[in-house]
Amino acid sequence: MLQGIGASQGYGIGKAVIIEDISLDYSAVKYTTAEEEKSRLNKAVEAFTAETREMAEGLKASAGEKEAEILEGHLTMLADPFMLSQMNDNIDGGAVAEAAVDTVCTMFYDMFAGVEDEMMRQRASDVKDIKDSLIRILLGVKSVDIATVPKGSILIAKDFTPSMTSQINKENVSAIVTEVGGVTSHSAILARAMGIPAALSVINVTQIVENGDMLIVDGFKGKVFTKPSDAEIAEYTGKQKAYLEEKEGLKVYFNKPTITKSGAKKKVYGNIGKAEDAQNVIQNGGEGIGLFRTEFLFMDRDREPTEEEQFEAYSTVAKAMDGKEVIIRTLDIGGDKAIDYLKIDKEENPFLGFRAIRYCLKNTELYKKQLRALLRAAYFGDIKIMLPLVTSLDEVKAAKALIDECAAELESEGLSFRMAPLGIMIETPSAALISDLLAKEVDFFSIGTNDLTGYTMAVDRGNANVSHLYDAFQPAVLRAIEMTIKNAKKAGIMVGMCGEAAADERLIPKLVEWGLDEFSVTPSSILQTRRNICECE
């Protein structure tokens, strides 16, 4: 039995199909002229664009529009004039088109791979996918044909890039196994969207498993059983049937009220990163949006979004949710979320430095544009404003003063707006410790367990040597959560949770017992979370 990371739930039983890496050796390519190399590069970019658009359309049908945006993001990235100009500069310096692509993409890859935020690190994988695809086109090498694998195939590869995953016929693929990747990698996201079980980071699986080997993949626990016995096949066939029946049974929780057995009413919301993601929450039966991460509006561009652009995004979500609650987190940048045009100085320890609310309160011109846009958008729906990384009362008071200033400006300008309720994220030990004081200043709390766990346990979750300590079930983290909930209850304010632990079936009974009001989770986890809450006393 091989052990990896369970990245997409379910059980897969079938025969191994090894997806071999294709050779992208361009050492034999000879430089012609700068004009000719640039022409080759431009033709490759055109071919890549057409190919990617076609794959994105196919992915919309097999996984959904949201997932197809992963591939569309490749087109946006390659359209960056800086990236293409750097490639052309390399060609002017005597590099063949393949080497120019390799050099520039590797530079971007290293930049993204060096940050600690998992979502940003995933961009490194996207850049590698772009690089490999362009070099493959330049060399005239055919891509790996995944679409024609037979029914019952378990695909084995070092990694599955989005372009590879988009070719999968989900009717024929029983599971996916890779040597790298984690739960937030695009291969995992796409596997979950297509309902294909996946075990990732299974070390040396491409060397251990052979084509045609019978396998069982446990997408819950990340286990891969090689050459299983008849008894094991029978056992997991039963588990597979029970899981599929359970999954079908979750449909009864679509738009069902979230009420515990004892009659306590709760709410299950969805987390989003872009305005269009609101549809994913609606389609999964979410009762609202518990976290809109606005930093993604500021990324993948060469200038900050205007007040009007932000207003359009926020009001679009408010209208889409049709009166349901929308909690929007103000700009959370710095740390590992680098945005070049904001020119944030590099720091020795960015996670303990100039980030999130600290940065915004020192850059009031930028911050006021966002606050004004939020107040204006609140006129069109039930928008609530949430401050990230709060550690002191002074930060909350300074933000409230800025909001009042923005409201006065909007009123004098004759623009429609609404004073939105103000809340904070409890994601630092200091905020948890003074949550009784903070509760007197705000309308609600939302516990961000991802950062709260990391800061409380002093753990870098990307460091394998200490990652075992990164667990919301650590007693210190549980005490911080319980303290926060109880202080919110005493003050009579709403308290929710928008970290990954909100969907943890081990933790949900405790959260219900302590009085958590709202659980905000990945949209695909909404029904499962609602069922788990409804089964609590």
PDB file of N, CA, C and O in Angstrom, residues 354-422:
ATOM      1  N   PHE A 354       4.193  44.018   7.588  1.00  0.00           N
ATOM      2  CA  PHE A 354       3.328  45.090   7.083  1.00  0.00           C
ATOM      3  C   PHE A 354       2.324  44.500   6.100  1.00  0.00           C
ATOM      4  O   PHE A 354       2.545  44.511   4.890  1.00  0.00           O
ATOM      5  N   ARG A 355       1.226  43.986   6.596  1.00  0.00           N
ATOM      6  CA  ARG A 355       0.258  43.309   5.740  1.00  0.00           C
ATOM      7  C   ARG A 355      -1.167  43.617   6.191  1.00  0.00           C
ATOM      8  O   ARG A 355      -1.396  44.146   7.270  1.00  0.00           O
ATOM      9  N   ALA A 356      -2.119  43.263   5.291  1.00  0.00           N
ATOM     10  CA  ALA A 356      -3.562  43.319   5.589  1.00  0.00           C
ATOM     11  C   ALA A 356      -3.988  44.678   6.145  1.00  0.00           C
ATOM     12  O   ALA A 356      -3.693  45.709   5.551  1.00  0.00           O
ATOM     13  N   ILE A 357      -4.673  44.694   7.289  1.00  0.00           N
ATOM     14  CA  ILE A 357      -5.217  45.942   7.830  1.00  0.00           C
ATOM     15  C   ILE A 357      -4.107  46.939   8.142  1.00  0.00           C
ATOM     16  O   ILE A 357      -4.289  48.155   8.030  1.00  0.00           O
ATOM     17  N   ARG A 358      -2.923  46.436   8.487  1.00  0.00           N
ATOM     18  CA  ARG A 358      -1.792  47.326   8.798  1.00  0.00           C
ATOM     19  C   ARG A 358      -1.392  48.131   7.562  1.00  0.00           C
ATOM     20  O   ARG A 358      -1.153  49.335   7.644  1.00  0.00           O
ATOM     21  N   TYR A 359      -1.331  47.448   6.435  1.00  0.00           N
ATOM     22  CA  TYR A 359      -0.969  48.125   5.175  1.00  0.00           C
ATOM     23  C   TYR A 359      -2.068  49.112   4.780  1.00  0.00           C
ATOM     24  O   TYR A 359      -1.787  50.253   4.394  1.00  0.00           O
ATOM     25  N   CYS A 360      -3.307  48.684   4.876  1.00  0.00           N
ATOM     26  CA  CYS A 360      -4.423  49.521   4.424  1.00  0.00           C
ATOM     27  C   CYS A 360      -4.544  50.813   5.235  1.00  0.00           C
ATOM     28  O   CYS A 360      -4.823  51.878   4.685  1.00  0.00           O
ATOM     29  N   LEU A 361      -4.340  50.724   6.540  1.00  0.00           N
ATOM     30  CA  LEU A 361      -4.464  51.913   7.385  1.00  0.00           C
ATOM     31  C   LEU A 361      -3.334  52.913   7.160  1.00  0.00           C
ATOM     32  O   LEU A 361      -3.463  54.086   7.516  1.00  0.00           O
ATOM     33  N   LYS A 362      -2.244  52.461   6.552  1.00  0.00           N
ATOM     34  CA  LYS A 362      -1.137  53.367   6.214  1.00  0.00           C
ATOM     35  C   LYS A 362      -1.252  53.880   4.786  1.00  0.00           C
ATOM     36  O   LYS A 362      -0.553  54.806   4.387  1.00  0.00           O
ATOM     37  N   ASN A 363      -2.130  53.260   3.999  1.00  0.00           N
ATOM     38  CA  ASN A 363      -2.341  53.656   2.603  1.00  0.00           C
ATOM     39  C   ASN A 363      -3.814  54.007   2.431  1.00  0.00           C
ATOM     40  O   ASN A 363      -4.575  53.308   1.744  1.00  0.00           O
ATOM     41  N   THR A 364      -4.194  55.095   3.048  1.00  0.00           N
ATOM     42  CA  THR A 364      -5.611  55.436   3.155  1.00  0.00           C
ATOM     43  C   THR A 364      -6.254  55.798   1.817  1.00  0.00           C
ATOM     44  O   THR A 364      -7.451  55.572   1.628  1.00  0.00           O
ATOM     45  N   GLU A 365      -5.481  56.321   0.884  1.00  0.00           N
ATOM     46  CA  GLU A 365      -6.063  56.667  -0.412  1.00  0.00           C
ATOM     47  C   GLU A 365      -6.564  55.413  -1.122  1.00  0.00           C
ATOM     48  O   GLU A 365      -7.680  55.368  -1.649  1.00  0.00           O
ATOM     49  N   LEU A 366      -5.726  54.386  -1.123  1.00  0.00           N
ATOM     50  CA  LEU A 366      -6.112  53.102  -1.729  1.00  0.00           C
ATOM     51  C   LEU A 366      -7.271  52.480  -0.950  1.00  0.00           C
ATOM     52  O   LEU A 366      -8.237  51.967  -1.528  1.00  0.00           O
ATOM     53  N   TYR A 367      -7.179  52.529   0.383  1.00  0.00           N
ATOM     54  CA  TYR A 367      -8.174  51.871   1.228  1.00  0.00           C
ATOM     55  C   TYR A 367      -9.544  52.539   1.106  1.00  0.00           C
ATOM     56  O   TYR A 367     -10.581  51.876   1.053  1.00  0.00           O
ATOM     57  N   LYS A 368      -9.540  53.863   1.030  1.00  0.00           N
ATOM     58  CA  LYS A 368     -10.816  54.580   0.935  1.00  0.00           C
ATOM     59  C   LYS A 368     -11.556  54.275  -0.359  1.00  0.00           C
ATOM     60  O   LYS A 368     -12.789  54.242  -0.385  1.00  0.00           O
ATOM     61  N   LYS A 369     -10.809  54.011  -1.442  1.00  0.00           N
ATOM     62  CA  LYS A 369     -11.470  53.625  -2.695  1.00  0.00           C
ATOM     63  C   LYS A 369     -12.261  52.339  -2.481  1.00  0.00           C
ATOM     64  O   LYS A 369     -13.392  52.197  -2.953  1.00  0.00           O
ATOM     65  N   GLN A 370     -11.652  51.394  -1.765  1.00  0.00           N
ATOM     66  CA  GLN A 370     -12.346  50.135  -1.513  1.00  0.00           C
ATOM     67  C   GLN A 370     -13.532  50.339  -0.575  1.00  0.00           C
ATOM     68  O   GLN A 370     -14.621  49.809  -0.827  1.00  0.00           O
ATOM     69  N   LEU A 371     -13.335  51.097   0.496  1.00  0.00           N
ATOM     70  CA  LEU A 371     -14.423  51.323   1.455  1.00  0.00           C
ATOM     71  C   LEU A 371     -15.595  52.063   0.818  1.00  0.00           C
ATOM     72  O   LEU A 371     -16.764  51.736   1.060  1.00  0.00           O
ATOM     73  N   ARG A 372     -15.299  53.052  -0.022  1.00  0.00           N
ATOM     74  CA  ARG A 372     -16.363  53.777  -0.729  1.00  0.00           C
ATOM     75  C   ARG A 372     -17.136  52.823  -1.647  1.00  0.00           C
ATOM     76  O   ARG A 372     -18.380  52.849  -1.705  1.00  0.00           O
ATOM     77  N   ALA A 373     -16.395  51.992  -2.376  1.00  0.00           N
ATOM     78  CA  ALA A 373     -17.037  51.024  -3.280  1.00  0.00           C
ATOM     79  C   ALA A 373     -17.922  50.062  -2.506  1.00  0.00           C
ATOM     80  O   ALA A 373     -19.034  49.716  -2.950  1.00  0.00           O
ATOM     81  N   LEU A 374     -17.471  49.636  -1.325  1.00  0.00           N
ATOM     82  CA  LEU A 374     -18.256  48.709  -0.509  1.00  0.00           C
ATOM     83  C   LEU A 374     -19.534  49.367   0.013  1.00  0.00           C
ATOM     84  O   LEU A 374     -20.606  48.754  -0.007  1.00  0.00           O
ATOM     85  N   LEU A 375     -19.434  50.600   0.485  1.00  0.00           N
ATOM     86  CA  LEU A 375     -20.616  51.309   0.984  1.00  0.00           C
ATOM     87  C   LEU A 375     -21.629  51.543  -0.136  1.00  0.00           C
ATOM     88  O   LEU A 375     -22.843  51.411   0.068  1.00  0.00           O
ATOM     89  N   ARG A 376     -21.137  51.872  -1.320  1.00  0.00           N
ATOM     90  CA  ARG A 376     -22.033  52.081  -2.461  1.00  0.00           C
ATOM     91  C   ARG A 376     -22.702  50.766  -2.874  1.00  0.00           C
ATOM     92  O   ARG A 376     -23.905  50.724  -3.170  1.00  0.00           O
ATOM     93  N   ALA A 377     -21.922  49.684  -2.887  1.00  0.00           N
ATOM     94  CA  ALA A 377     -22.471  48.375  -3.276  1.00  0.00           C
ATOM     95  C   ALA A 377     -23.488  47.875  -2.249  1.00  0.00           C
ATOM     96  O   ALA A 377     -24.437  47.167  -2.598  1.00  0.00           O
ATOM     97  N   ALA A 378     -23.286  48.253  -0.963  1.00  0.00           N
ATOM     98  CA  ALA A 378     -24.195  47.808   0.096  1.00  0.00           C
ATOM     99  C   ALA A 378     -25.613  48.310  -0.122  1.00  0.00           C
ATOM    100  O   ALA A 378     -26.576  47.754   0.430  1.00  0.00           O
ATOM    101  N   TYR A 379     -25.770  49.341  -0.927  1.00  0.00           N
ATOM    102  CA  TYR A 379     -27.096  49.871  -1.264  1.00  0.00           C
ATOM    103  C   TYR A 379     -27.920  48.835  -2.041  1.00  0.00           C
ATOM    104  O   TYR A 379     -29.149  48.872  -2.035  1.00  0.00           O
ATOM    105  N   PHE A 380     -27.210  47.870  -2.683  1.00  0.00           N
ATOM    106  CA  PHE A 380     -27.877  46.901  -3.567  1.00  0.00           C
ATOM    107  C   PHE A 380     -28.050  45.520  -2.931  1.00  0.00           C
ATOM    108  O   PHE A 380     -28.512  44.593  -3.594  1.00  0.00           O
ATOM    109  N   GLY A 381     -27.681  45.380  -1.668  1.00  0.00           N
ATOM    110  CA  GLY A 381     -27.845  44.069  -1.046  1.00  0.00           C
ATOM    111  C   GLY A 381     -27.340  44.069   0.384  1.00  0.00           C
ATOM    112  O   GLY A 381     -26.945  45.098   0.941  1.00  0.00           O
ATOM    113  N   ASP A 382     -27.360  42.887   0.985  1.00  0.00           N
ATOM    114  CA  ASP A 382     -26.992  42.741   2.397  1.00  0.00           C
ATOM    115  C   ASP A 382     -25.484  42.522   2.533  1.00  0.00           C
ATOM    116  O   ASP A 382     -25.020  41.440   2.891  1.00  0.00           O
ATOM    117  N   ILE A 383     -24.712  43.558   2.216  1.00  0.00           N
ATOM    118  CA  ILE A 383     -23.255  43.485   2.308  1.00  0.00           C
ATOM    119  C   ILE A 383     -22.800  43.846   3.716  1.00  0.00           C
ATOM    120  O   ILE A 383     -23.312  44.779   4.338  1.00  0.00           O
ATOM    121  N   LYS A 384     -21.842  43.075   4.226  1.00  0.00           N
ATOM    122  CA  LYS A 384     -21.180  43.376   5.483  1.00  0.00           C
ATOM    123  C   LYS A 384     -19.672  43.480   5.223  1.00  0.00           C
ATOM    124  O   LYS A 384     -19.134  42.734   4.399  1.00  0.00           O
ATOM    125  N   ILE A 385     -19.018  44.405   5.898  1.00  0.00           N
ATOM    126  CA  ILE A 385     -17.583  44.635   5.700  1.00  0.00           C
ATOM    127  C   ILE A 385     -16.807  43.931   6.810  1.00  0.00           C
ATOM    128  O   ILE A 385     -17.175  44.023   7.989  1.00  0.00           O
ATOM    129  N   MET A 386     -15.720  43.247   6.429  1.00  0.00           N
ATOM    130  CA  MET A 386     -14.921  42.508   7.417  1.00  0.00           C
ATOM    131  C   MET A 386     -13.445  42.899   7.309  1.00  0.00           C
ATOM    132  O   MET A 386     -12.880  42.942   6.212  1.00  0.00           O
ATOM    133  N   LEU A 387     -12.824  43.172   8.456  1.00  0.00           N
ATOM    134  CA  LEU A 387     -11.418  43.578   8.506  1.00  0.00           C
ATOM    135  C   LEU A 387     -10.530  42.373   8.802  1.00  0.00           C
ATOM    136  O   LEU A 387     -10.801  41.617   9.743  1.00  0.00           O
ATOM    137  N   PRO A 388      -9.442  42.186   8.025  1.00  0.00           N
ATOM    138  CA  PRO A 388      -8.552  41.035   8.250  1.00  0.00           C
ATOM    139  C   PRO A 388      -7.398  41.354   9.214  1.00  0.00           C
ATOM    140  O   PRO A 388      -6.992  42.506   9.371  1.00  0.00           O
ATOM    141  N   LEU A 389      -6.894  40.318   9.851  1.00  0.00           N
ATOM    142  CA  LEU A 389      -5.673  40.364  10.668  1.00  0.00           C
ATOM    143  C   LEU A 389      -5.701  41.446  11.744  1.00  0.00           C
ATOM    144  O   LEU A 389      -4.707  42.123  11.989  1.00  0.00           O
ATOM    145  N   VAL A 390      -6.830  41.624  12.371  1.00  0.00           N
ATOM    146  CA  VAL A 390      -6.922  42.597  13.464  1.00  0.00           C
ATOM    147  C   VAL A 390      -6.164  42.064  14.679  1.00  0.00           C
ATOM    148  O   VAL A 390      -6.273  40.891  15.039  1.00  0.00           O
ATOM    149  N   THR A 391      -5.385  42.955  15.322  1.00  0.00           N
ATOM    150  CA  THR A 391      -4.664  42.564  16.527  1.00  0.00           C
ATOM    151  C   THR A 391      -4.895  43.534  17.682  1.00  0.00           C
ATOM    152  O   THR A 391      -4.470  43.263  18.799  1.00  0.00           O
ATOM    153  N   SER A 392      -5.556  44.668  17.395  1.00  0.00           N
ATOM    154  CA  SER A 392      -5.749  45.657  18.462  1.00  0.00           C
ATOM    155  C   SER A 392      -7.047  46.441  18.262  1.00  0.00           C
ATOM    156  O   SER A 392      -7.594  46.504  17.156  1.00  0.00           O
ATOM    157  N   LEU A 393      -7.505  47.066  19.343  1.00  0.00           N
ATOM    158  CA  LEU A 393      -8.693  47.920  19.288  1.00  0.00           C
ATOM    159  C   LEU A 393      -8.445  49.146  18.420  1.00  0.00           C
ATOM    160  O   LEU A 393      -9.347  49.612  17.709  1.00  0.00           O
ATOM    161  N   ASP A 394      -7.226  49.674  18.459  1.00  0.00           N
ATOM    162  CA  ASP A 394      -6.903  50.884  17.701  1.00  0.00           C
ATOM    163  C   ASP A 394      -7.120  50.683  16.206  1.00  0.00           C
ATOM    164  O   ASP A 394      -7.567  51.597  15.503  1.00  0.00           O
ATOM    165  N   GLU A 395      -6.803  49.491  15.705  1.00  0.00           N
ATOM    166  CA  GLU A 395      -6.985  49.217  14.272  1.00  0.00           C
ATOM    167  C   GLU A 395      -8.465  49.294  13.898  1.00  0.00           C
ATOM    168  O   GLU A 395      -8.828  49.856  12.860  1.00  0.00           O
ATOM    169  N   VAL A 396      -9.314  48.730  14.732  1.00  0.00           N
ATOM    170  CA  VAL A 396     -10.760  48.749  14.468  1.00  0.00           C
ATOM    171  C   VAL A 396     -11.287  50.186  14.503  1.00  0.00           C
ATOM    172  O   VAL A 396     -12.046  50.609  13.629  1.00  0.00           O
ATOM    173  N   LYS A 397     -10.851  50.948  15.507  1.00  0.00           N
ATOM    174  CA  LYS A 397     -11.321  52.330  15.640  1.00  0.00           C
ATOM    175  C   LYS A 397     -10.857  53.187  14.462  1.00  0.00           C
ATOM    176  O   LYS A 397     -11.619  54.036  13.960  1.00  0.00           O
ATOM    177  N   ALA A 398      -9.624  52.953  13.993  1.00  0.00           N
ATOM    178  CA  ALA A 398      -9.112  53.711  12.846  1.00  0.00           C
ATOM    179  C   ALA A 398      -9.901  53.375  11.587  1.00  0.00           C
ATOM    180  O   ALA A 398     -10.225  54.264  10.781  1.00  0.00           O
ATOM    181  N   ALA A 399     -10.228  52.096  11.400  1.00  0.00           N
ATOM    182  CA  ALA A 399     -11.009  51.685  10.228  1.00  0.00           C
ATOM    183  C   ALA A 399     -12.415  52.273  10.284  1.00  0.00           C
ATOM    184  O   ALA A 399     -12.961  52.731   9.270  1.00  0.00           O
ATOM    185  N   LYS A 400     -13.024  52.281  11.465  1.00  0.00           N
ATOM    186  CA  LYS A 400     -14.372  52.856  11.617  1.00  0.00           C
ATOM    187  C   LYS A 400     -14.370  54.354  11.294  1.00  0.00           C
ATOM    188  O   LYS A 400     -15.298  54.858  10.652  1.00  0.00           O
ATOM    189  N   ALA A 401     -13.305  55.038  11.696  1.00  0.00           N
ATOM    190  CA  ALA A 401     -13.201  56.473  11.396  1.00  0.00           C
ATOM    191  C   ALA A 401     -13.100  56.700   9.894  1.00  0.00           C
ATOM    192  O   ALA A 401     -13.715  57.636   9.346  1.00  0.00           O
ATOM    193  N   LEU A 402     -12.356  55.847   9.204  1.00  0.00           N
ATOM    194  CA  LEU A 402     -12.232  55.957   7.746  1.00  0.00           C
ATOM    195  C   LEU A 402     -13.566  55.689   7.061  1.00  0.00           C
ATOM    196  O   LEU A 402     -13.920  56.347   6.081  1.00  0.00           O
ATOM    197  N   ILE A 403     -14.292  54.697   7.549  1.00  0.00           N
ATOM    198  CA  ILE A 403     -15.611  54.377   6.972  1.00  0.00           C
ATOM    199  C   ILE A 403     -16.556  55.563   7.146  1.00  0.00           C
ATOM    200  O   ILE A 403     -17.295  55.936   6.218  1.00  0.00           O
ATOM    201  N   ASP A 404     -16.543  56.176   8.322  1.00  0.00           N
ATOM    202  CA  ASP A 404     -17.379  57.362   8.560  1.00  0.00           C
ATOM    203  C   ASP A 404     -16.994  58.497   7.615  1.00  0.00           C
ATOM    204  O   ASP A 404     -17.865  59.208   7.087  1.00  0.00           O
ATOM    205  N   GLU A 405     -15.694  58.641   7.381  1.00  0.00           N
ATOM    206  CA  GLU A 405     -15.190  59.680   6.471  1.00  0.00           C
ATOM    207  C   GLU A 405     -15.690  59.419   5.046  1.00  0.00           C
ATOM    208  O   GLU A 405     -16.128  60.345   4.353  1.00  0.00           O
ATOM    209  N   CYS A 406     -15.631  58.157   4.630  1.00  0.00           N
ATOM    210  CA  CYS A 406     -16.103  57.793   3.277  1.00  0.00           C
ATOM    211  C   CYS A 406     -17.603  58.044   3.143  1.00  0.00           C
ATOM    212  O   CYS A 406     -18.074  58.530   2.102  1.00  0.00           O
ATOM    213  N   ALA A 407     -18.363  57.708   4.182  1.00  0.00           N
ATOM    214  CA  ALA A 407     -19.816  57.913   4.151  1.00  0.00           C
ATOM    215  C   ALA A 407     -20.147  59.400   4.016  1.00  0.00           C
ATOM    216  O   ALA A 407     -21.057  59.779   3.259  1.00  0.00           O
ATOM    217  N   ALA A 408     -19.413  60.239   4.735  1.00  0.00           N
ATOM    218  CA  ALA A 408     -19.642  61.690   4.655  1.00  0.00           C
ATOM    219  C   ALA A 408     -19.348  62.203   3.256  1.00  0.00           C
ATOM    220  O   ALA A 408     -20.084  63.047   2.713  1.00  0.00           O
ATOM    221  N   GLU A 409     -18.290  61.693   2.635  1.00  0.00           N
ATOM    222  CA  GLU A 409     -17.936  62.097   1.266  1.00  0.00           C
ATOM    223  C   GLU A 409     -19.030  61.688   0.286  1.00  0.00           C
ATOM    224  O   GLU A 409     -19.440  62.485  -0.575  1.00  0.00           O
ATOM    225  N   LEU A 410     -19.495  60.449   0.404  1.00  0.00           N
ATOM    226  CA  LEU A 410     -20.527  59.945  -0.516  1.00  0.00           C
ATOM    227  C   LEU A 410     -21.820  60.747  -0.371  1.00  0.00           C
ATOM    228  O   LEU A 410     -22.494  61.049  -1.363  1.00  0.00           O
ATOM    229  N   GLU A 411     -22.153  61.087   0.852  1.00  0.00           N
ATOM    230  CA  GLU A 411     -23.369  61.867   1.087  1.00  0.00           C
ATOM    231  C   GLU A 411     -23.251  63.257   0.458  1.00  0.00           C
ATOM    232  O   GLU A 411     -24.183  63.733  -0.194  1.00  0.00           O
ATOM    233  N   SER A 412     -22.072  63.870   0.617  1.00  0.00           N
ATOM    234  CA  SER A 412     -21.884  65.218   0.051  1.00  0.00           C
ATOM    235  C   SER A 412     -21.874  65.194  -1.473  1.00  0.00           C
ATOM    236  O   SER A 412     -22.225  66.172  -2.122  1.00  0.00           O
ATOM    237  N   GLU A 413     -21.496  64.025  -2.040  1.00  0.00           N
ATOM    238  CA  GLU A 413     -21.454  63.888  -3.499  1.00  0.00           C
ATOM    239  C   GLU A 413     -22.803  63.447  -4.063  1.00  0.00           C
ATOM    240  O   GLU A 413     -22.964  63.334  -5.283  1.00  0.00           O
ATOM    241  N   GLY A 414     -23.744  63.159  -3.182  1.00  0.00           N
ATOM    242  CA  GLY A 414     -25.075  62.762  -3.633  1.00  0.00           C
ATOM    243  C   GLY A 414     -25.145  61.349  -4.177  1.00  0.00           C
ATOM    244  O   GLY A 414     -26.062  61.027  -4.951  1.00  0.00           O
ATOM    245  N   LEU A 415     -24.209  60.475  -3.777  1.00  0.00           N
ATOM    246  CA  LEU A 415     -24.184  59.095  -4.263  1.00  0.00           C
ATOM    247  C   LEU A 415     -24.943  58.173  -3.308  1.00  0.00           C
ATOM    248  O   LEU A 415     -24.878  58.344  -2.085  1.00  0.00           O
ATOM    249  N   SER A 416     -25.651  57.206  -3.865  1.00  0.00           N
ATOM    250  CA  SER A 416     -26.405  56.250  -3.038  1.00  0.00           C
ATOM    251  C   SER A 416     -25.442  55.313  -2.321  1.00  0.00           C
ATOM    252  O   SER A 416     -24.487  54.809  -2.919  1.00  0.00           O
ATOM    253  N   PHE A 417     -25.706  55.075  -1.030  1.00  0.00           N
ATOM    254  CA  PHE A 417     -24.873  54.143  -0.269  1.00  0.00           C
ATOM    255  C   PHE A 417     -25.658  53.679   0.954  1.00  0.00           C
ATOM    256  O   PHE A 417     -26.739  54.199   1.259  1.00  0.00           O
ATOM    257  N   ARG A 418     -25.107  52.703   1.644  1.00  0.00           N
ATOM    258  CA  ARG A 418     -25.702  52.226   2.894  1.00  0.00           C
ATOM    259  C   ARG A 418     -24.584  51.918   3.870  1.00  0.00           C
ATOM    260  O   ARG A 418     -23.560  51.349   3.481  1.00  0.00           O
ATOM    261  N   MET A 419     -24.749  52.300   5.125  1.00  0.00           N
ATOM    262  CA  MET A 419     -23.753  51.973   6.147  1.00  0.00           C
ATOM    263  C   MET A 419     -23.814  50.473   6.422  1.00  0.00           C
ATOM    264  O   MET A 419     -24.787  49.981   7.001  1.00  0.00           O
ATOM    265  N   ALA A 420     -22.813  49.753   5.974  1.00  0.00           N
ATOM    266  CA  ALA A 420     -22.795  48.299   6.123  1.00  0.00           C
ATOM    267  C   ALA A 420     -22.310  47.919   7.520  1.00  0.00           C
ATOM    268  O   ALA A 420     -21.427  48.573   8.078  1.00  0.00           O
ATOM    269  N   PRO A 421     -22.870  46.858   8.098  1.00  0.00           N
ATOM    270  CA  PRO A 421     -22.354  46.358   9.378  1.00  0.00           C
ATOM    271  C   PRO A 421     -20.863  46.037   9.251  1.00  0.00           C
ATOM    272  O   PRO A 421     -20.396  45.614   8.189  1.00  0.00           O
ATOM    273  N   LEU A 422     -20.128  46.214  10.333  1.00  0.00           N
ATOM    274  CA  LEU A 422     -18.682  46.006  10.327  1.00  0.00           C
ATOM    275  C   LEU A 422     -18.308  44.848  11.242  1.00  0.00           C
ATOM    276  O   LEU A 422     -18.757  44.774  12.395  1.00  0.00           O
TER     277      LEU A 422
END
